[in-house]
GROMACS .gro file of C-alpha atoms in nm:
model
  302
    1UNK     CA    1  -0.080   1.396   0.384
    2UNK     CA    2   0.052   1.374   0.022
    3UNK     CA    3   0.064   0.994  -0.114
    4UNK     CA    4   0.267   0.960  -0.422
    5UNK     CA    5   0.290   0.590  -0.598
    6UNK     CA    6   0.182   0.302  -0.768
    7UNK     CA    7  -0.243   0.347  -0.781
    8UNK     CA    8  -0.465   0.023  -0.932
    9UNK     CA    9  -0.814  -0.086  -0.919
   10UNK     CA   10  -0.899  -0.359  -0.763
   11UNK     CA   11  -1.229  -0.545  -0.929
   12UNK     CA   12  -1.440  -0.819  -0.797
   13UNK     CA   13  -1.632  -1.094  -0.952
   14UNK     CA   14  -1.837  -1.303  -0.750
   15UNK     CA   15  -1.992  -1.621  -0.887
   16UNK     CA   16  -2.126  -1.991  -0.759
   17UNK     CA   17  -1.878  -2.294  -0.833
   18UNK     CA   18  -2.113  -2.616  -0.901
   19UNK     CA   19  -1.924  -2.825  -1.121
   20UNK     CA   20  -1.558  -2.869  -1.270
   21UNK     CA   21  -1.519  -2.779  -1.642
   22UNK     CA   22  -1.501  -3.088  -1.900
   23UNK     CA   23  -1.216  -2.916  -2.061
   24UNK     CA   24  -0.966  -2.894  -1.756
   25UNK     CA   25  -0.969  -2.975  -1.424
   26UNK     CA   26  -1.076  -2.660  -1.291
   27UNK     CA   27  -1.400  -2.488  -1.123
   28UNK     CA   28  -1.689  -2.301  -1.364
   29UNK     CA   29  -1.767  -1.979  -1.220
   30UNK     CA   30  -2.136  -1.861  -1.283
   31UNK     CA   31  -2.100  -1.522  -1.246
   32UNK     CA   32  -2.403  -1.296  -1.186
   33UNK     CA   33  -2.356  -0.959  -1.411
   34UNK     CA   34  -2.456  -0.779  -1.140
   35UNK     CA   35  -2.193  -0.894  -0.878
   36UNK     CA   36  -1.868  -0.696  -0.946
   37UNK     CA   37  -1.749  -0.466  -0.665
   38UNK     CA   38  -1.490  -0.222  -0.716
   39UNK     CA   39  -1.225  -0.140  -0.448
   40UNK     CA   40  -0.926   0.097  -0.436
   41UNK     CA   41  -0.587  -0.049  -0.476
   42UNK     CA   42  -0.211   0.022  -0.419
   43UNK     CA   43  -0.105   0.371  -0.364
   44UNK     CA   44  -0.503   0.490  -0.389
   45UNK     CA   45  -0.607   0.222  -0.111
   46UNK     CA   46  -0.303   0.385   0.104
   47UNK     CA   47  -0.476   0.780   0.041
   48UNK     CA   48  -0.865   0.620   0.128
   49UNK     CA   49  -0.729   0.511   0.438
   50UNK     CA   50  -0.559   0.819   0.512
   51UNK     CA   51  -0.846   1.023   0.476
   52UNK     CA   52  -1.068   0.761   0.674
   53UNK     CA   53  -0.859   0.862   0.982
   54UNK     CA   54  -0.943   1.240   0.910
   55UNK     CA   55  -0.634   1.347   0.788
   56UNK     CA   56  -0.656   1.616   0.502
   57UNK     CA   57  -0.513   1.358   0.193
   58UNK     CA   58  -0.384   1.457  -0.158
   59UNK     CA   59  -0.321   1.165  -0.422
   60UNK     CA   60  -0.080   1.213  -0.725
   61UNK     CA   61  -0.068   0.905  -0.968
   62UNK     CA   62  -0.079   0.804  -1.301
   63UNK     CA   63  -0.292   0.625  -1.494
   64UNK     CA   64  -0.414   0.541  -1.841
   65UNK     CA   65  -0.689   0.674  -2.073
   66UNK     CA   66  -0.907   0.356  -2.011
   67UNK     CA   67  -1.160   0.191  -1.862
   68UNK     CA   68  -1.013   0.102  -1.590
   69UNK     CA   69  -0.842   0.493  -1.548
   70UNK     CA   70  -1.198   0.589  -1.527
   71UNK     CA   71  -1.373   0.373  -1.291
   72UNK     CA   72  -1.054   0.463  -1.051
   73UNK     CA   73  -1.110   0.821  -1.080
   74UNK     CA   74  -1.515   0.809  -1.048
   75UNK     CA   75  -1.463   0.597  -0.709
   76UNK     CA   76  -1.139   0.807  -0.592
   77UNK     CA   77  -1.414   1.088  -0.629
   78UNK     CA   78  -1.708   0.870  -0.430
   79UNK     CA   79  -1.468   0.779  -0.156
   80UNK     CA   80  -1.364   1.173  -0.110
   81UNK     CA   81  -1.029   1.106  -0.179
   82UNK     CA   82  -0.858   1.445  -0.375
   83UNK     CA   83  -0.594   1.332  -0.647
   84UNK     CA   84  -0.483   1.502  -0.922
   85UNK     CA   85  -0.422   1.241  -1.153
   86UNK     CA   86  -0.172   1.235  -1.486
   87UNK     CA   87  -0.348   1.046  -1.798
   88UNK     CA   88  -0.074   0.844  -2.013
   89UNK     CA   89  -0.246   0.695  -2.331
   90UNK     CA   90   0.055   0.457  -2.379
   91UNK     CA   91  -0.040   0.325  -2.061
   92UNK     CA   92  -0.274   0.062  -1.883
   93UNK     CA   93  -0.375   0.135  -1.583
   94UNK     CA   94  -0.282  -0.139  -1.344
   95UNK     CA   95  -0.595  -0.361  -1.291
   96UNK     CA   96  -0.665  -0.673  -1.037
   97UNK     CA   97  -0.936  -0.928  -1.148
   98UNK     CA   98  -1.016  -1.121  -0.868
   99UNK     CA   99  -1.268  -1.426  -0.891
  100UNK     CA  100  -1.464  -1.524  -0.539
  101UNK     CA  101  -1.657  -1.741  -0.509
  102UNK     CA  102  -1.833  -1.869  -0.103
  103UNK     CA  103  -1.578  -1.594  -0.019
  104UNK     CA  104  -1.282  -1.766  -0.134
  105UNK     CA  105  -1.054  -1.583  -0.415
  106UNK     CA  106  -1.022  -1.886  -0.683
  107UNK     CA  107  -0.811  -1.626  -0.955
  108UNK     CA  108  -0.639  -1.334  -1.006
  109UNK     CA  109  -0.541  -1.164  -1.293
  110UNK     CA  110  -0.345  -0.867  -1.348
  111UNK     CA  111  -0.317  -0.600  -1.629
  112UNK     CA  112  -0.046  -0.355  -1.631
  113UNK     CA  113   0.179  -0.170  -1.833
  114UNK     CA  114   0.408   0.129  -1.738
  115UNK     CA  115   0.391   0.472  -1.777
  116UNK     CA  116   0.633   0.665  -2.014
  117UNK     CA  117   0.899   0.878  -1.872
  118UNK     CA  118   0.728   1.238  -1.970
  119UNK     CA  119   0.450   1.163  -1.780
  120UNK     CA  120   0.656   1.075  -1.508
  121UNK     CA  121   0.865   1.408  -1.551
  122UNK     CA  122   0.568   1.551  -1.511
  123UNK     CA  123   0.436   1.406  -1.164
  124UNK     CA  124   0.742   1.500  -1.022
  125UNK     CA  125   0.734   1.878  -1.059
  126UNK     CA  126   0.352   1.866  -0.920
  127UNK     CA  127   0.501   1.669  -0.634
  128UNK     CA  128   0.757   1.926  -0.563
  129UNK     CA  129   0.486   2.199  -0.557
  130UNK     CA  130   0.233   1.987  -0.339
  131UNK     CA  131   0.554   1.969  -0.075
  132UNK     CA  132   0.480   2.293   0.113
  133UNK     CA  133   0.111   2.200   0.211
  134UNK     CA  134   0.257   1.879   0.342
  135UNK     CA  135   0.307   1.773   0.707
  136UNK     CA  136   0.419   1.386   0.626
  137UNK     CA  137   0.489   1.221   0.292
  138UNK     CA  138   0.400   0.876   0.179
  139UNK     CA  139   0.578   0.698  -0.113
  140UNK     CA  140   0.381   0.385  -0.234
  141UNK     CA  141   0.571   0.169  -0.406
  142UNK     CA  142   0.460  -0.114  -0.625
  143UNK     CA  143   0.717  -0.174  -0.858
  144UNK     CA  144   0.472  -0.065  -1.166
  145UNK     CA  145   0.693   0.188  -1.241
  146UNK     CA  146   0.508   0.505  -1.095
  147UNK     CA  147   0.809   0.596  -0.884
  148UNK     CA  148   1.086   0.619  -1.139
  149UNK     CA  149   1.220   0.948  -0.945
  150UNK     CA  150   1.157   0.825  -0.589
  151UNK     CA  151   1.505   0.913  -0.500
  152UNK     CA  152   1.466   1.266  -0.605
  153UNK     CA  153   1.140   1.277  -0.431
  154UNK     CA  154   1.295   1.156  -0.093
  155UNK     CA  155   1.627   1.413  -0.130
  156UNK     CA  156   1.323   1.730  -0.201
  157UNK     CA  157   1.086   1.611   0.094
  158UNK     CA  158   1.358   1.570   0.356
  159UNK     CA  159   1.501   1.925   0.240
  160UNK     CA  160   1.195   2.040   0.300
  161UNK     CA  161   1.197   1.909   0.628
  162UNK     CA  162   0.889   1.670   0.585
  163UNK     CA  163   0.899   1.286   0.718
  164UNK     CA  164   0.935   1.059   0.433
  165UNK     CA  165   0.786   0.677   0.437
  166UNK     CA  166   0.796   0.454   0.214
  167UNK     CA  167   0.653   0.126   0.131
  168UNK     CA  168   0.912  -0.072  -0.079
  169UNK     CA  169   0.941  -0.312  -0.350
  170UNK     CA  170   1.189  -0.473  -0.520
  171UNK     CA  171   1.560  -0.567  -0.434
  172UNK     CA  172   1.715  -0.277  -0.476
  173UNK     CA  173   1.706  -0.044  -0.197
  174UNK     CA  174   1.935   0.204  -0.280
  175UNK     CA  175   1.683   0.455  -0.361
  176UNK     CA  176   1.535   0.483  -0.100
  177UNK     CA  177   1.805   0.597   0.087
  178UNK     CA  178   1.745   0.904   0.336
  179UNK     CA  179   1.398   0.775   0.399
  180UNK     CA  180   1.262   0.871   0.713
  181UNK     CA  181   1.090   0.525   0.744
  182UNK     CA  182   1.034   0.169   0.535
  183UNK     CA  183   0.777  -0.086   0.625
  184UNK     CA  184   0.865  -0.393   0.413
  185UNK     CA  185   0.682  -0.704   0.469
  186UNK     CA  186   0.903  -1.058   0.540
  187UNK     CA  187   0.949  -1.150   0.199
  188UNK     CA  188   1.071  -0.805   0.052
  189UNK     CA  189   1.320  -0.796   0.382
  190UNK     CA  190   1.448  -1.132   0.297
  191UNK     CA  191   1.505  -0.991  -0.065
  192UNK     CA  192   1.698  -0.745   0.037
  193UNK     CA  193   1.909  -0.882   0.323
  194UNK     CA  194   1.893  -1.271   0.238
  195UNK     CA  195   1.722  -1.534   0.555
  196UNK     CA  196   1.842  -1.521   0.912
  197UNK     CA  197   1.879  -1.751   1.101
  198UNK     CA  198   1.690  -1.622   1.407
  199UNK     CA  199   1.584  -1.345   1.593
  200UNK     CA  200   1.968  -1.223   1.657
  201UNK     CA  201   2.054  -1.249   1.310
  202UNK     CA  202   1.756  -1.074   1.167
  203UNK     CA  203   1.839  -0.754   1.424
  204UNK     CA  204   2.137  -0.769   1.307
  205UNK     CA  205   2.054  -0.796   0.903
  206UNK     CA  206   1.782  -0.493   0.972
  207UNK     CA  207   1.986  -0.250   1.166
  208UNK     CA  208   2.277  -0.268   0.891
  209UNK     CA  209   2.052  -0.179   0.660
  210UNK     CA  210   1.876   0.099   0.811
  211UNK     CA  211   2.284   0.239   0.882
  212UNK     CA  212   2.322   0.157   0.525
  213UNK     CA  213   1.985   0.383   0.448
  214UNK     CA  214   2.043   0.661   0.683
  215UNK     CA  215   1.658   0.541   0.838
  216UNK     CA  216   1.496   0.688   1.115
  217UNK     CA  217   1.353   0.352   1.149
  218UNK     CA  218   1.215   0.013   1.010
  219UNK     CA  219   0.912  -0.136   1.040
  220UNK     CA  220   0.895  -0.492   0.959
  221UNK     CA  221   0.546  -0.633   0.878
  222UNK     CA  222   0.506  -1.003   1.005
  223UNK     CA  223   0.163  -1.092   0.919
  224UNK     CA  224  -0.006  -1.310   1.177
  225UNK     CA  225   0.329  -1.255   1.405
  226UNK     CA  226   0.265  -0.898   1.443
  227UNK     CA  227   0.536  -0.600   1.363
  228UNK     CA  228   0.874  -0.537   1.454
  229UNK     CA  229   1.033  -0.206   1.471
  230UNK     CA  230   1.409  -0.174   1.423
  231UNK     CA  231   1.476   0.194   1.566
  232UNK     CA  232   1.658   0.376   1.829
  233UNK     CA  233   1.518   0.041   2.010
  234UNK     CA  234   1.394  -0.273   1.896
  235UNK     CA  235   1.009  -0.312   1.973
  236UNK     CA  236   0.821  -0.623   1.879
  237UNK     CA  237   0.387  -0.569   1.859
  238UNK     CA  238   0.154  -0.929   1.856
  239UNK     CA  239  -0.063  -0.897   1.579
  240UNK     CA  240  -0.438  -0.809   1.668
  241UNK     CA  241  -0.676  -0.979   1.446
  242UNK     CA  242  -0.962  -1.101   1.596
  243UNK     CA  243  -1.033  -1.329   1.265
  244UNK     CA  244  -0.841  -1.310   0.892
  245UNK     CA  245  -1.057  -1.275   0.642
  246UNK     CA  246  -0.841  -1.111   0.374
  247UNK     CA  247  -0.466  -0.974   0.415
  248UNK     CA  248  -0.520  -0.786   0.067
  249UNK     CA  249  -0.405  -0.424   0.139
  250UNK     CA  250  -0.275  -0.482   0.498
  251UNK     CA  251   0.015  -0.320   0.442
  252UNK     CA  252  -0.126   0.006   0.289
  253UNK     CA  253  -0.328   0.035   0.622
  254UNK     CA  254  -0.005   0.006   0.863
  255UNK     CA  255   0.172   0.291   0.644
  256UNK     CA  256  -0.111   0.449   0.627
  257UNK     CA  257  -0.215   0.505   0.976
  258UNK     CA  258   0.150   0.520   1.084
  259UNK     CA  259   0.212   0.822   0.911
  260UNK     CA  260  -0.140   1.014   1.007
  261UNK     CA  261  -0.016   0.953   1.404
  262UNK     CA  262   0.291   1.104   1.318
  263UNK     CA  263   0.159   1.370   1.190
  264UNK     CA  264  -0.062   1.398   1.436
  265UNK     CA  265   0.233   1.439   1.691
  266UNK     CA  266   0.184   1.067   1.802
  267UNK     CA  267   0.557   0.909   1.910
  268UNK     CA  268   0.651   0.679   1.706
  269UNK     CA  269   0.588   0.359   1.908
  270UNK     CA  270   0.306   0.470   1.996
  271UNK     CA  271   0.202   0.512   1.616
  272UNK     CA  272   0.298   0.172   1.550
  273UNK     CA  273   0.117   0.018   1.820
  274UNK     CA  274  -0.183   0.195   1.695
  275UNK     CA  275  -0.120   0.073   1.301
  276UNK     CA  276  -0.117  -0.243   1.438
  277UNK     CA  277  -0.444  -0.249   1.582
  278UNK     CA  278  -0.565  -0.063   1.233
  279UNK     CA  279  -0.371  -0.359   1.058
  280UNK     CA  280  -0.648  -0.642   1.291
  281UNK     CA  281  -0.911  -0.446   1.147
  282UNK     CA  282  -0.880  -0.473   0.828
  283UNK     CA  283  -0.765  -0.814   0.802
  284UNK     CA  284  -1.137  -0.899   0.875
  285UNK     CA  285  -1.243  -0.696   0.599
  286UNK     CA  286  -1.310  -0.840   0.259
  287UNK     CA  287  -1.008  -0.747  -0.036
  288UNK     CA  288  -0.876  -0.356   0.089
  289UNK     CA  289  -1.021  -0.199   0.322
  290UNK     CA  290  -1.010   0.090   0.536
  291UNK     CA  291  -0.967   0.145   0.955
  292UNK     CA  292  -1.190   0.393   1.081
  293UNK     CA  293  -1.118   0.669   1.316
  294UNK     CA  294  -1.407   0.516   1.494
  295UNK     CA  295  -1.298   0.147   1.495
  296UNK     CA  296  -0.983   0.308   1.585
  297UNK     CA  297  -1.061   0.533   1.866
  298UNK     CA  298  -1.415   0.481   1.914
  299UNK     CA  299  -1.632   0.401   2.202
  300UNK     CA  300  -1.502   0.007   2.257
  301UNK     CA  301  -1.204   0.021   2.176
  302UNK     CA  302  -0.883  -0.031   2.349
   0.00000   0.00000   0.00000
């Protein structure tokens, strides 16, 4: 597997609430020093889970000369994820600050800043070399601005012959044409095509665009409803969470384990029934979170 996109850290404070401040009408967190966690995010969360399923996974990012850049890279390295990362000292690696507190998120903040084109330049010439060793490609994207070239990534993969999916962002999707698959959630459809009015319509709205985008298929991410797939048939799959805990990296788990079954030699239904079940998982996990190949496929399951 080679994932390409969009990689952040995810960091966790955990604190008590007690009282509401005198200067606003808000909660004071008490946080304990020692309570952060630190998770994998965006494009890196995608990779971890790719590797938790046993597939043989290869990162390439960018981030900054920080803090932040370093932390990522230490825990890429704990996890076992391999990533050859590009360092950009003009920019900040993408960074979530989430406050919990009796395991409710009260805050988020986000730091970001994108990287510079040379950097990007760069990423794309390792990506073209990393193309060989690949059976199935995964673009990440995030909007932070680590896919600049993503159309030029999609025209080399498919020459190449590899499947190319990609998890979009944004409302233009243009370049991502010649995708093998997307898996947009129901907001970044309706961005793109505008709100149906029911089922009809929105069959209608997602097979024009996968004409439009010369896709092998679409896979449309419904939260609590499940997935629908828009292909050479329409297939709809009732979400399997047992109990939601956190939808926080949801999607990077369905592309993720949707592209490790096809390149495994899994069908493609078949693959999305099975990234469904990985999507249930996770969604009971606290902030991202990996499926395991034995949750998956172990002894108990279905």
């Amino acid at each position: 597997m080679l994932v390409v996109g969009d990689v952040m850290l995810d960091r966790y404070w955990f604190g008590e609430v007690s009282r509401i401040s005198p200067e606003a009408p808000v909660p004071v967190v008490l946080v304990n020093e020692k309570s952060e966690e630190l998770k994998l995010g965006g494009a890196a969360n995608v990779a971890w889970n790719c590797k938790e399923l046993g597939a043989r996974t290869r990162l390439l990012s960018v981030v900054g000369t920080d803090e932040p850049g370093r932390a990522l890279e230490k825990l890429l390295k704990k996890m076992g994820v391999e990533a050859s990362l590009h360092h950009d000292r003009s920019l900040s690696t993408t960074q979530k600050l989430r406050v919990i507190s009796r395991r409710q998120q009260l805050l988020r903040i986000d730091f970001e800043r994108p990287p510079s084109r040379e950097v990007l330049a760069s990423k794309l010439a390792d990506f073209k070399r990393a193309l060989p060793e690949s059976d199935v490609i995964i673009l990440s994207d995030y909007g932070k601005g680590g896919l600049h070239h993503i159309a030029e990534m999609i025209r080399s993969a498919r020459r190449a012959g590899k499947r190319v999916l990609v998890d979009p962002k944004g409302d233009d999707y243009a370049r991502y044409k010649g995708a093998s698959i997307i898996t947009p959630n129901l907001a970044e459809l309706r961005e793109v095509v505008g709100t149906w009015k029911d089922e009809k319509d929105l069959k209608a709205r997602a097979e024009a665009l996968r004409d439009k985008l010369k896709l092998e298929a679409l896979l449309l991410t419904r939260g609590g409803d499940g997935m629908t797939l828009f292909g050479k048939k329409v297939m709809s799959i009732k979400a399997e969470a047992r109990e939601v805990f956190d939808v926080t990296g949801a999607g990077d788990t369905v592309i993720a384990t949707l592209a490790v079954m096809l390149a495994a030699g899994a069908a493609l239904e078949a693959g999305v029934r099975i990234a469904n079940r990985a999507a249930g998982i996770v969604v009971g996990k606290l902030g991202t979170a990996a499926a395991t190949h034995a949750e998956l496929f172990g002894k108990g399951s279905k």
